[in-house]
XYZ file of C-alpha atoms in Angstrom:
494
model
C 0.183 48.035 3.928
C 3.653 46.425 5.708
C 1.657 44.897 8.804
C -0.716 43.314 6.029
C 2.495 42.241 4.254
C 3.694 40.394 6.919
C 0.998 39.161 8.150
C 0.010 37.411 4.950
C 3.723 36.030 4.810
C 3.385 34.952 8.261
C 0.302 32.912 7.268
C 1.650 31.097 4.341
C 4.707 30.066 6.554
C 2.355 28.737 9.044
C 0.392 26.870 6.412
C 3.485 25.615 4.635
C 4.652 24.100 8.195
C 2.023 22.823 9.141
C 1.918 21.109 6.279
C 5.949 20.166 6.736
C 4.724 18.279 9.648
C 4.672 14.615 10.227
C 1.055 13.132 11.682
C 1.790 10.646 13.781
C -0.300 8.125 11.717
C -0.033 7.947 7.778
C 0.542 5.316 5.017
C 3.294 6.124 3.266
C 3.947 3.472 0.294
C 5.544 2.522 -2.824
C 5.161 0.018 -5.284
C 7.944 -2.192 -6.684
C 6.714 -3.940 -9.558
C 8.206 -6.823 -12.233
C 6.619 -6.108 -14.914
C 8.680 -3.876 -16.635
C 11.321 -6.572 -16.792
C 13.779 -4.616 -13.592
C 14.546 -8.031 -12.642
C 14.578 -10.334 -15.582
C 17.893 -12.233 -16.064
C 19.232 -10.975 -12.970
C 20.704 -13.738 -10.649
C 19.430 -14.046 -7.162
C 22.506 -11.976 -5.768
C 22.004 -9.322 -8.373
C 18.112 -8.726 -7.795
C 18.595 -8.956 -3.221
C 21.462 -6.288 -4.045
C 19.080 -4.212 -6.062
C 15.861 -4.304 -3.757
C 18.210 -3.991 -0.276
C 19.373 -0.963 -2.426
C 15.896 0.591 -2.877
C 14.757 -0.926 0.855
C 17.626 1.076 2.259
C 16.869 4.415 0.527
C 13.151 3.957 1.063
C 13.304 3.702 4.733
C 15.656 6.686 5.245
C 12.435 8.040 2.674
C 10.282 7.558 5.590
C 8.377 4.456 3.702
C 6.795 2.381 6.253
C 5.073 -0.020 3.513
C 6.298 -1.879 0.317
C 3.589 -3.280 -2.236
C 5.454 -5.955 -4.025
C 4.528 -7.487 -7.122
C 4.348 -11.353 -6.823
C 1.849 -12.568 -9.447
C 1.465 -10.354 -12.922
C -0.083 -12.917 -15.314
C -1.003 -16.532 -13.015
C 2.944 -16.680 -12.114
C 4.621 -16.208 -9.132
C 7.761 -14.551 -7.663
C 7.728 -17.092 -4.519
C 6.931 -20.622 -4.185
C 3.749 -21.645 -5.361
C 2.326 -25.631 -6.244
C -0.404 -23.773 -8.495
C 1.201 -21.246 -10.693
C 4.715 -21.492 -12.402
C 7.556 -19.082 -11.214
C 7.789 -15.866 -13.061
C 9.673 -15.365 -16.516
C 10.315 -11.610 -14.754
C 12.367 -13.403 -13.038
C 14.685 -15.659 -14.711
C 13.519 -14.751 -18.467
C 11.501 -18.359 -18.902
C 8.330 -18.766 -17.346
C 8.335 -22.083 -14.917
C 12.198 -21.962 -13.918
C 12.656 -21.769 -10.954
C 14.871 -18.935 -9.397
C 16.561 -20.682 -6.727
C 15.568 -18.547 -3.929
C 11.890 -17.521 -2.912
C 11.547 -13.362 -3.633
C 8.649 -12.939 -1.624
C 9.499 -14.821 1.810
C 13.114 -12.797 1.372
C 11.253 -9.608 0.885
C 9.082 -9.547 3.897
C 12.143 -10.735 5.939
C 13.488 -7.640 4.255
C 10.869 -5.142 5.217
C 10.068 -6.858 8.653
C 13.891 -6.086 9.323
C 13.294 -2.029 8.359
C 9.834 -2.044 10.233
C 8.072 -1.579 6.816
C 4.790 -3.379 5.769
C 4.611 -5.881 3.049
C 1.856 -5.759 1.018
C 1.278 -8.889 -1.267
C 0.288 -7.427 -4.799
C -1.360 -9.668 -7.578
C -3.605 -9.347 -10.474
C -6.692 -11.439 -10.701
C -7.837 -12.035 -14.220
C -4.493 -11.242 -16.309
C -2.996 -14.362 -17.571
C -0.567 -13.666 -19.925
C 1.257 -10.024 -20.766
C 2.017 -9.482 -24.408
C 5.657 -10.397 -24.262
C 5.334 -13.778 -23.008
C 5.618 -15.691 -26.058
C 5.735 -19.282 -24.157
C 3.317 -20.244 -21.200
C 5.181 -22.700 -18.879
C 3.181 -26.582 -18.813
C 2.243 -25.595 -15.449
C 0.337 -22.339 -16.355
C -3.408 -22.610 -15.415
C -4.058 -22.117 -19.088
C -2.638 -24.928 -20.309
C -4.729 -27.053 -18.105
C -8.005 -25.459 -18.592
C -8.316 -23.646 -21.532
C -11.474 -23.390 -22.015
C -11.498 -21.117 -18.813
C -9.500 -18.231 -20.627
C -10.486 -15.612 -23.141
C -8.356 -13.653 -25.555
C -8.101 -10.205 -25.646
C -5.997 -7.077 -26.987
C -3.257 -9.914 -27.680
C -3.839 -11.005 -23.669
C -5.061 -13.888 -22.299
C -7.339 -13.153 -19.263
C -9.312 -15.797 -16.833
C -13.134 -15.552 -17.795
C -14.364 -13.043 -14.836
C -17.892 -14.563 -15.751
C -17.170 -18.473 -14.843
C -17.430 -19.684 -11.209
C -14.651 -21.712 -11.437
C -12.496 -18.953 -11.667
C -13.161 -16.940 -8.891
C -12.663 -20.385 -7.003
C -9.229 -20.601 -8.348
C -8.351 -17.051 -7.483
C -9.568 -17.357 -4.311
C -7.256 -20.867 -3.763
C -4.254 -18.557 -5.075
C -5.261 -15.769 -2.171
C -6.112 -18.885 0.361
C -2.251 -20.135 -0.508
C -0.537 -16.964 -0.095
C -2.155 -15.893 3.242
C -1.788 -18.917 4.727
C 2.121 -19.729 4.162
C 3.438 -15.960 4.426
C 3.527 -13.610 7.199
C 2.379 -10.461 4.904
C 0.641 -7.493 5.990
C -1.988 -7.038 3.532
C -2.909 -8.775 0.504
C -3.252 -6.048 -2.560
C -5.052 -5.967 -5.722
C -4.538 -2.849 -8.629
C -6.758 -1.550 -11.552
C -6.920 -4.763 -13.576
C -10.454 -6.000 -13.009
C -12.017 -6.269 -16.463
C -9.432 -5.234 -19.064
C -8.880 -1.763 -20.292
C -10.865 -1.160 -23.413
C -9.272 -1.971 -27.007
C -10.866 0.106 -29.630
C -12.932 -1.506 -31.687
C -13.260 -5.090 -30.040
C -15.383 -6.417 -27.904
C -14.573 -8.131 -24.365
C -15.605 -11.851 -25.529
C -17.568 -12.958 -22.843
C -20.764 -13.858 -24.814
C -21.259 -17.696 -24.048
C -20.410 -16.921 -20.284
C -22.990 -14.759 -19.998
C -25.292 -16.449 -21.933
C -24.458 -19.835 -18.955
C -24.069 -17.598 -16.339
C -26.025 -14.739 -16.643
C -28.047 -15.151 -12.976
C -30.965 -13.116 -15.162
C -29.369 -9.801 -15.534
C -30.292 -7.979 -18.834
C -27.574 -5.630 -19.435
C -23.997 -7.261 -19.509
C -22.433 -4.080 -18.116
C -24.610 -4.942 -14.787
C -23.509 -8.820 -14.582
C -19.828 -7.668 -15.465
C -19.659 -5.627 -12.435
C -21.414 -8.356 -10.269
C -18.520 -11.012 -11.273
C -16.274 -8.224 -10.112
C -18.077 -7.966 -6.814
C -18.252 -11.149 -6.206
C -14.679 -11.996 -6.141
C -13.984 -8.974 -3.981
C -16.024 -9.850 -1.379
C -15.096 -13.778 -1.365
C -11.408 -12.294 -1.807
C -12.025 -10.613 1.372
C -14.065 -13.228 2.960
C -11.102 -15.802 2.232
C -8.473 -13.524 3.856
C -10.461 -13.155 7.024
C -10.926 -16.830 7.164
C -6.840 -17.366 6.819
C -5.550 -14.107 8.839
C -7.837 -11.829 10.133
C -5.169 -9.347 10.890
C -4.129 -9.746 7.188
C -5.826 -6.403 5.234
C -7.728 -6.422 1.940
C -6.723 -3.645 -0.136
C -7.263 -2.279 -3.981
C -5.808 0.745 -6.101
C -8.048 1.527 -8.832
C -7.810 3.676 -11.598
C -8.429 7.273 -10.229
C -11.818 8.024 -12.225
C -14.621 6.428 -10.588
C -17.252 7.858 -12.572
C -17.503 11.014 -14.624
C -20.488 13.852 -13.628
C -22.026 13.485 -17.787
C -22.573 9.759 -16.898
C -23.817 9.866 -12.809
C -24.624 13.580 -10.958
C -22.807 12.339 -7.781
C -19.653 11.377 -10.404
C -16.331 13.973 -9.989
C -16.252 16.920 -12.943
C -13.883 14.809 -15.387
C -13.538 13.323 -18.874
C -11.681 9.901 -18.866
C -11.732 6.383 -18.253
C -14.153 5.112 -15.427
C -14.027 2.330 -13.456
C -17.355 1.641 -13.083
C -18.242 2.031 -16.849
C -15.242 0.713 -18.549
C -13.378 -1.390 -16.082
C -16.794 -2.938 -14.368
C -14.874 -2.037 -11.019
C -17.864 -0.418 -8.266
C -15.096 0.413 -6.036
C -17.850 2.129 -3.913
C -19.667 -0.191 -3.200
C -16.669 -2.103 -2.334
C -15.986 0.584 0.283
C -19.348 0.994 1.654
C -20.194 -2.938 2.069
C -16.631 -3.236 3.960
C -15.029 -5.533 1.316
C -11.784 -3.707 1.039
C -9.729 -2.366 3.709
C -8.172 0.279 2.353
C -8.505 2.038 -1.095
C -5.541 3.739 -3.521
C -6.758 5.092 -6.002
C -4.291 5.804 -8.498
C -4.639 9.556 -8.964
C -1.720 10.260 -11.410
C -2.733 13.176 -13.354
C -1.547 16.585 -12.335
C -3.170 19.517 -10.531
C -4.812 21.655 -13.739
C -5.310 18.590 -15.892
C -7.590 18.893 -17.878
C -9.340 16.135 -18.346
C -8.858 14.680 -14.939
C -7.280 17.458 -12.288
C -5.509 16.165 -9.928
C -7.317 18.554 -7.251
C -10.697 17.318 -8.195
C -10.222 14.385 -7.705
C -8.705 13.913 -4.678
C -11.323 15.968 -3.108
C -13.877 13.739 -4.845
C -12.274 10.365 -3.444
C -12.115 12.219 0.056
C -15.723 13.085 -0.105
C -17.125 9.805 -1.304
C -14.535 7.033 -0.087
C -14.219 7.722 3.898
C -15.984 4.915 4.845
C -12.589 2.809 4.550
C -9.279 4.260 5.388
C -7.852 6.083 1.752
C -4.678 6.614 0.456
C -3.503 8.183 -2.522
C -2.071 7.167 -5.674
C 0.963 9.186 -6.931
C 2.662 9.577 -10.121
C 6.262 10.651 -9.314
C 7.288 11.377 -12.863
C 4.444 13.225 -13.533
C 4.557 15.276 -10.665
C 7.945 16.893 -11.152
C 7.343 17.035 -14.698
C 4.664 19.593 -14.304
C 4.756 23.044 -12.371
C 2.433 24.477 -9.642
C 0.141 26.809 -10.707
C 0.902 29.158 -8.134
C 4.662 28.825 -8.477
C 5.352 28.365 -11.884
C 9.633 28.001 -10.571
C 8.613 24.889 -8.406
C 7.077 21.222 -9.143
C 3.537 19.931 -7.669
C 5.040 18.066 -4.861
C 4.430 20.670 -2.212
C 0.879 21.581 -4.064
C -0.010 17.947 -3.733
C 1.148 17.172 -0.009
C -0.961 20.348 0.912
C -4.021 18.934 -0.377
C -3.455 15.725 1.020
C -2.951 16.870 4.781
C -5.267 18.980 4.417
C -8.178 16.674 3.702
C -9.445 14.773 6.614
C -10.606 11.685 4.829
C -7.112 10.904 3.069
C -4.690 9.327 5.367
C -1.332 9.319 3.158
C -0.280 8.275 0.097
C 1.974 5.771 -2.170
C 4.566 6.197 -4.714
C 4.366 5.050 -8.081
C 7.104 3.918 -8.365
C 9.876 2.866 -5.631
C 12.248 2.945 -7.833
C 11.564 6.698 -8.983
C 11.707 7.269 -5.265
C 14.880 6.269 -5.017
C 16.155 8.247 -8.085
C 15.183 11.073 -6.681
C 14.050 13.322 -9.887
C 13.499 16.819 -9.216
C 14.845 16.567 -5.662
C 11.337 14.225 -5.179
C 13.017 11.685 -2.580
C 15.074 14.206 -0.457
C 11.861 16.518 0.096
C 9.523 13.623 1.083
C 12.479 12.851 3.755
C 13.397 16.296 4.558
C 9.859 18.120 4.956
C 6.857 15.688 4.673
C 8.493 12.253 6.393
C 10.988 14.307 8.572
C 9.927 11.505 11.637
C 8.475 8.319 11.434
C 4.829 7.305 11.286
C 2.646 4.264 12.471
C 0.337 3.033 10.109
C -3.491 4.337 10.019
C -5.603 2.287 12.666
C -8.103 -0.055 11.514
C -10.667 -0.402 14.188
C -13.141 -2.188 11.809
C -11.247 -5.272 11.887
C -9.715 -5.225 15.228
C -9.396 -1.768 17.951
C -8.331 -4.311 21.349
C -4.386 -2.214 22.067
C -2.071 -5.103 23.861
C -0.957 -4.776 27.006
C 1.507 -2.900 28.308
C 5.527 -3.062 27.711
C 6.658 -5.002 31.443
C 10.207 -4.141 33.201
C 11.326 -0.923 31.203
C 15.191 -0.551 32.326
C 18.233 1.221 31.614
C 21.134 -0.824 31.434
C 24.877 -0.278 30.833
C 26.428 -3.084 28.635
C 29.363 -3.877 26.899
C 27.423 -2.317 23.474
C 26.876 0.636 25.406
C 23.911 2.279 27.760
C 20.414 0.046 26.545
C 16.936 0.750 27.346
C 15.461 -3.121 27.628
C 11.493 -3.876 28.173
C 9.726 -7.202 27.831
C 7.060 -8.128 25.711
C 3.408 -7.930 27.246
C 1.859 -10.935 27.435
C -0.540 -11.919 25.311
C -3.220 -14.940 24.851
C -4.277 -14.551 20.701
C -2.304 -13.616 17.651
C -4.398 -10.645 17.568
C -3.228 -8.846 21.167
C 0.676 -9.964 20.954
C 3.197 -6.839 20.392
C 4.764 -7.326 16.885
C 6.712 -3.441 17.005
C 7.819 -0.885 19.561
C 7.244 2.867 19.488
C 10.218 4.655 22.002
C 9.493 8.679 22.635
C 11.691 10.517 24.626
C 11.034 14.106 26.036
C 13.213 16.672 27.628
C 13.216 17.426 31.460
C 10.159 18.734 32.626
C 8.645 18.554 29.129
C 4.982 17.000 29.359
C 4.505 13.896 27.340
C 2.235 14.070 24.097
C 2.257 10.941 22.553
C 0.510 12.694 19.493
C 3.370 14.678 18.706
C 5.528 12.759 16.039
C 8.456 14.280 16.536
C 8.757 12.759 19.745
C 9.403 9.661 18.367
C 12.600 8.252 17.904
C 12.278 4.825 16.959
C 9.618 2.451 15.505
C 11.419 -1.039 16.321
C 10.827 -4.907 16.556
C 13.439 -5.399 19.077
C 12.864 -5.414 22.872
C 15.682 -2.850 23.488
C 16.923 0.626 22.023
C 20.388 1.906 22.371
C 20.433 4.789 24.235
C 22.757 8.116 22.730
C 24.815 8.657 26.055
C 25.966 12.791 26.368
C 27.472 13.625 29.935
C 25.307 11.581 32.406
C 23.735 14.586 33.660
C 21.079 15.789 31.360
C 17.890 13.877 32.268
C 15.060 13.076 29.362
C 12.167 10.860 30.026
C 11.533 7.404 27.619
C 8.282 6.735 26.913
C 7.572 2.825 25.458
C 4.575 1.724 23.974
C 3.540 -1.558 22.225
C 2.030 -1.949 18.503
C 0.031 -4.862 18.052
C -0.220 -6.115 13.959
C -3.245 -3.813 13.273
C -0.947 -0.746 14.648
C -3.506 -0.505 17.958
C -0.944 1.550 20.765
C -0.920 0.552 24.098
C -0.493 2.162 27.288
C 2.904 4.033 27.929
C 5.454 2.916 29.967
C 7.695 5.780 31.419
C 11.395 5.992 32.589
C 13.865 8.962 33.584
C 17.064 8.718 32.458
C 20.055 10.616 32.733
C 22.445 10.611 29.536
């Protein structure tokens, strides 16, 4: 009996260790939103200080991508010639804040070796809290292209000129800013307001394209937009990714035998978002369904949903939208003394179709409820992670680094190298991975614990010891899509 108990204990320990080990490639994102008013009325310096504080903590936590909301209601947290400055910056829509938050965030994220994903809401044109629209707002130029629903204003999704306009906005952002991805969340057709029909009858009559069912027509409107945005991004900069973050349920089994065993609002039927079509047709480059519920939720069980998405959405990289507060407020079903982070990470890393997660929301991670942030840092993000590769965009690795050499300088012992040569933007090295191995240790670049730095610099300061201990340093190059070059090695005595 004692041997059996020991065996079970060791098996559990091995399972925990396997989960705790950080994979070499994993998306570790966090959303930073503007719609909750966290920036409104702040001075530029105050907002910068707040964001620097958040980014520093997130970097320490192992977060490697920030999804930053830049267009919440046909407005802009960036310099736009088409839409007014957001009221979420100054309290007044159209008022110039005196700086460009998007450009500043790109610089700050890249400084920390994080990706910056620019997050836009495509159709929403006015939220409930916005009392006055700027004269520069697109509604004041073409009011006939908008509809009011549930006290909010929307671009009418059925009008081709609105799709063209939204793609124009996308083209402007991608062309002018060095973003790593363009991102859209779950606001396609609006969430249903009970007892109120979405007022798109005239558009259906004019632009119905032969559809008899308005629901099918609405889905096609969104499908066309997604496809055209994807094409727009590719035309501008083929290395920029396009990702979506849909509501957590695609369809319930009662409406579709292939749906999930859930009972809640549906992307396909209620928001007219056919997410699986986008994934299977390659119109999106990654998918982050918002599985914000707990394990054991009666209507939308997290366990059920993560397995469903892993099974049905693997044609493109799948990351999981995690709700920090709901995770820590619910007890682990198998161990009521702890919350559900460990159980969710166990699921995430046990499913081959899942390649990472994104935290809703960044400030909640920073606040560390239930020791959530510390657990990420110490247990699950204990080593750096490269982004998942996307060979359907590009699979060619950059060349090897050149002239790898340790040099004594006034600042200490520095390992220097030179960037590989490249003829095209897609082939350029933009980051480097530095690995360290002990004397005699086999060089295994798949072991994330050997990564000591992911950097945009072409140097790394060596931690000098006694000048007698020999280590082998290995440096590789990464291109914009995180394809990794062949290794260059150098033995160093420290």
